[in-house]
Structure formats: structure tokens, C-alpha cells
């Protein structure tokens, strides 16, 4: 294994360990040492890969957000090309992802309000998720700035609704069935996208 591959493997181990640590004790109570212990790496490897714990949080969040984004895009693309089928495919994918509580906590809770830089990372992905949601509807091209602004705001509002529903689901220990979550969220999305 070459140097670049070893560095990549150590980075992946740190992100996996950070998912567990941030997802259990939280970012604010996490330490470099606790992440390194779980990753079975020396602290020097941490600092070779990340400047500080916040950079690791951003990388861990981006890892999970990108994975979910790709899973959503694949599920929607492979579904029947109707709005309800796309919504169901996307929602089942989202709620299946949230069944991993540590990754869900990183994605939904731990990244919020850490710093302006981390907020920017969060906002970039929220915008990408809103484009996925808006893309499920067959909307004619928008021609005015006002129409573009309204579509952007609706997309962000829908991401917020799904994020809040998902967060409540995780925090209540998945009290409601996934089928109930999908059906309820489908109503919200369908109402805004039709």
C-alpha cells in the first residue's frame, strides 16, 4: 500500500470514528484523543489529516451528506417517473439512512451552529438537497427572477420540513413506523410540488 493510500485509509478511519464519537457524546464533548482511540491511530495522524476537531466535523458531515445525496439521486433516478414514485423512493432512502443513529446525529444535529465556516458547509448541502426535492416535480422552466427565488425558498423550506421530521423521528427512538413517516412527509412534499 502506497503513502497516499495509507493516508486515505487513516482519513477514512478518523471519519468513521468521528461518526461514532460525535453521534454518541456529541461534537462539543468530543476530543481528538477519543476519536484517535476509536480509530486506533496516534494523534499525529489526526493532525496530519485535519487541522482541528471542527475540520473533522465538517469532513464527517460532508461524507454523510454526500453519501445521502448520492443515494437519493440513485433511488429517484431508478424509480418510476411519477411524482409519487419519486417521492416514495426519496423518502424511503432518507428514512433508511436515518436508521443509522450516529450518522443521523452528525447530519441533523451536531453540525448546527458550530461556526460560520461549518454553517457554510451545511448550507451548501442544504441547497443541494433542495435541488433534489425540486427536481422530483416536472416543473416547466422558470423565466423570472421572482419565480427562481420562490422555487429556491420553497426547496429550502421543504428540506427544513424533512429535516425537522427526521430529527424528531431519530430523537424519539424511531417511535413512528417508517411507512407512517414516508406517508406523512409525502403529503407535505406533494402539497408543495403539485
Coordinates of C-alpha atoms in Angstrom, one line a residue:
X1 CA 0.0 0.0 0.0
X2 CA 1.4 3.4 -1.0
X3 CA 1.7 6.5 1.1
X4 CA -1.4 8.2 -0.5
X5 CA -3.5 5.0 0.1
X6 CA -2.4 4.8 3.8
X7 CA -3.3 8.5 4.3
X8 CA -6.7 7.9 2.7
X9 CA -7.3 4.8 4.9
X10 CA -6.3 6.8 8.0
X11 CA -8.6 9.7 7.0
X12 CA -11.5 7.2 6.5
X13 CA -10.8 5.6 9.9
X14 CA -10.9 9.0 11.5
X15 CA -14.2 9.9 9.8
X16 CA -15.7 6.6 10.9
X17 CA -14.5 7.1 14.4
X18 CA -15.7 10.7 14.4
X19 CA -19.2 9.5 13.3
X20 CA -19.3 7.2 16.4
X21 CA -17.9 9.8 18.8
X22 CA -19.9 12.8 17.5
X23 CA -23.0 10.7 17.2
X24 CA -22.8 9.5 20.8
X25 CA -21.2 12.1 23.1
X26 CA -21.7 15.0 20.6
X27 CA -19.2 17.3 18.9
X28 CA -18.9 19.7 21.8
X29 CA -17.9 16.9 24.2
X30 CA -15.6 15.0 21.7
X31 CA -11.9 15.1 22.0
X32 CA -9.1 14.4 19.5
X33 CA -7.9 11.7 21.8
X34 CA -11.3 9.9 21.9
X35 CA -11.6 9.9 18.1
X36 CA -8.0 8.7 17.7
X37 CA -8.5 6.0 20.3
X38 CA -11.6 4.6 18.5
X39 CA -9.8 4.9 15.1
X40 CA -6.7 3.1 16.7
X41 CA -4.5 5.9 15.4
X42 CA -1.9 8.1 17.0
X43 CA -2.7 11.8 17.5
X44 CA -0.1 12.8 15.0
X45 CA -2.0 11.0 12.2
X46 CA -5.1 13.1 13.2
X47 CA -3.1 16.4 12.8
X48 CA -1.6 15.2 9.5
X49 CA -5.2 14.8 8.2
X50 CA -7.1 17.6 9.9
X51 CA -6.2 20.9 11.4
X52 CA -8.6 20.5 14.3
X53 CA -11.7 18.7 15.5
X54 CA -14.0 21.2 13.7
X55 CA -12.4 20.4 10.4
X56 CA -13.0 16.7 11.1
X57 CA -16.7 17.5 11.9
X58 CA -17.0 19.3 8.6
X59 CA -15.4 16.4 6.7
X60 CA -17.6 13.9 8.6
X61 CA -20.8 15.9 7.9
X62 CA -19.8 16.2 4.2
X63 CA -19.1 12.5 4.0
X64 CA -22.6 11.6 5.2
X65 CA -24.4 14.4 3.4
X66 CA -22.7 13.4 0.1
X67 CA -23.5 9.7 0.7
X68 CA -27.1 10.5 1.3
X69 CA -27.3 12.9 -1.7
X70 CA -25.9 10.1 -4.0
X71 CA -28.3 7.5 -2.5
X72 CA -31.2 9.9 -3.1
X73 CA -30.2 10.7 -6.7
X74 CA -29.8 7.0 -7.5
X75 CA -33.1 5.9 -5.8
X76 CA -35.1 8.7 -7.5
X77 CA -33.5 8.0 -10.9
X78 CA -34.3 4.3 -10.7
X79 CA -37.9 4.9 -9.6
X80 CA -40.9 5.0 -11.9
X81 CA -41.1 8.5 -13.4
X82 CA -44.1 9.7 -11.5
X83 CA -44.1 12.2 -8.6
X84 CA -45.4 9.8 -6.1
X85 CA -42.9 7.1 -7.0
X86 CA -40.1 9.6 -6.9
X87 CA -41.2 11.0 -3.5
X88 CA -41.6 7.5 -2.1
X89 CA -38.1 6.4 -3.4
X90 CA -36.5 9.6 -1.9
X91 CA -38.3 9.4 1.4
X92 CA -37.6 5.7 1.9
X93 CA -33.9 6.4 1.2
X94 CA -33.9 9.3 3.6
X95 CA -35.5 7.4 6.5
X96 CA -33.4 4.3 5.8
X97 CA -30.3 6.5 6.1
X98 CA -31.6 7.9 9.4
X99 CA -31.8 4.4 10.9
X100 CA -28.0 4.8 11.5
X101 CA -28.3 6.9 14.6
X102 CA -24.7 8.2 14.8
X103 CA -24.6 9.3 11.1
X104 CA -28.1 10.8 11.6
X105 CA -27.0 12.8 14.5
X106 CA -24.0 14.1 12.6
X107 CA -26.2 15.0 9.6
X108 CA -29.1 16.5 11.6
X109 CA -27.8 17.9 14.9
X110 CA -24.1 18.1 15.6
X111 CA -23.1 20.4 12.7
X112 CA -25.6 23.2 13.6
X113 CA -24.2 26.5 15.0
X114 CA -20.6 25.4 15.4
X115 CA -19.0 28.2 13.4
X116 CA -19.7 30.3 10.3
X117 CA -17.4 28.0 8.2
X118 CA -19.3 24.9 9.3
X119 CA -22.6 26.7 8.7
X120 CA -21.5 27.3 5.1
X121 CA -20.7 23.6 4.6
X122 CA -24.2 22.8 6.0
X123 CA -25.8 25.5 3.7
X124 CA -24.1 24.1 0.6
X125 CA -25.6 20.7 1.2
X126 CA -29.0 22.0 2.1
X127 CA -29.1 23.8 -1.2
X128 CA -28.2 20.5 -3.0
X129 CA -30.9 18.6 -1.1
X130 CA -33.4 21.3 -2.1
X131 CA -32.5 20.9 -5.8
X132 CA -33.1 17.1 -5.4
X133 CA -36.5 17.8 -3.9
X134 CA -37.5 20.4 -6.5
X135 CA -36.2 18.1 -9.3
X136 CA -38.7 15.4 -8.4
X137 CA -41.5 17.6 -9.8
X138 CA -41.9 18.1 -13.5
X139 CA -41.9 21.9 -13.4
X140 CA -41.7 24.0 -16.6
X141 CA -38.6 26.2 -16.9
X142 CA -38.8 29.3 -14.7
X143 CA -38.2 32.6 -16.5
X144 CA -38.4 35.4 -13.9
X145 CA -36.0 36.1 -11.0
X146 CA -39.1 36.1 -8.7
X147 CA -40.0 32.6 -9.9
X148 CA -36.5 31.4 -9.3
X149 CA -36.4 33.0 -5.8
X150 CA -39.7 31.4 -4.9
X151 CA -38.6 28.0 -6.1
X152 CA -35.4 28.3 -4.1
X153 CA -37.2 29.3 -1.0
X154 CA -39.8 26.5 -1.4
X155 CA -37.0 24.0 -1.8
X156 CA -35.2 25.2 1.3
X157 CA -38.5 25.1 3.3
X158 CA -39.1 21.6 2.2
X159 CA -35.6 20.5 3.2
X160 CA -36.3 22.1 6.6
X161 CA -39.6 20.2 7.0
X162 CA -37.9 16.9 6.1
X163 CA -35.0 17.7 8.4
X164 CA -37.3 18.5 11.3
X165 CA -39.5 15.4 10.8
X166 CA -36.3 13.2 10.5
X167 CA -34.8 14.8 13.6
X168 CA -37.9 14.2 15.7
X169 CA -38.0 10.6 14.4
X170 CA -34.4 10.0 15.5
X171 CA -34.8 11.7 18.8
X172 CA -37.9 9.8 19.7
X173 CA -36.2 6.5 19.0
X174 CA -38.0 5.8 15.7
X175 CA -41.3 5.7 17.5
X176 CA -43.4 6.0 14.3
X177 CA -43.1 3.4 11.6
X178 CA -41.1 4.3 8.5
X179 CA -44.3 3.8 6.5
X180 CA -46.0 6.4 8.6
X181 CA -43.1 8.8 8.2
X182 CA -43.0 8.3 4.4
X183 CA -46.8 8.8 4.0
X184 CA -46.8 11.9 6.2
X185 CA -43.9 13.5 4.6
X186 CA -45.2 12.6 1.1
X187 CA -48.3 14.7 1.9
X188 CA -46.1 17.7 2.7
X189 CA -43.9 17.4 -0.3
X190 CA -46.8 16.6 -2.7
X191 CA -48.7 19.6 -1.5
X192 CA -45.9 21.9 -2.3
X193 CA -44.7 20.3 -5.5
X194 CA -48.0 19.9 -7.4

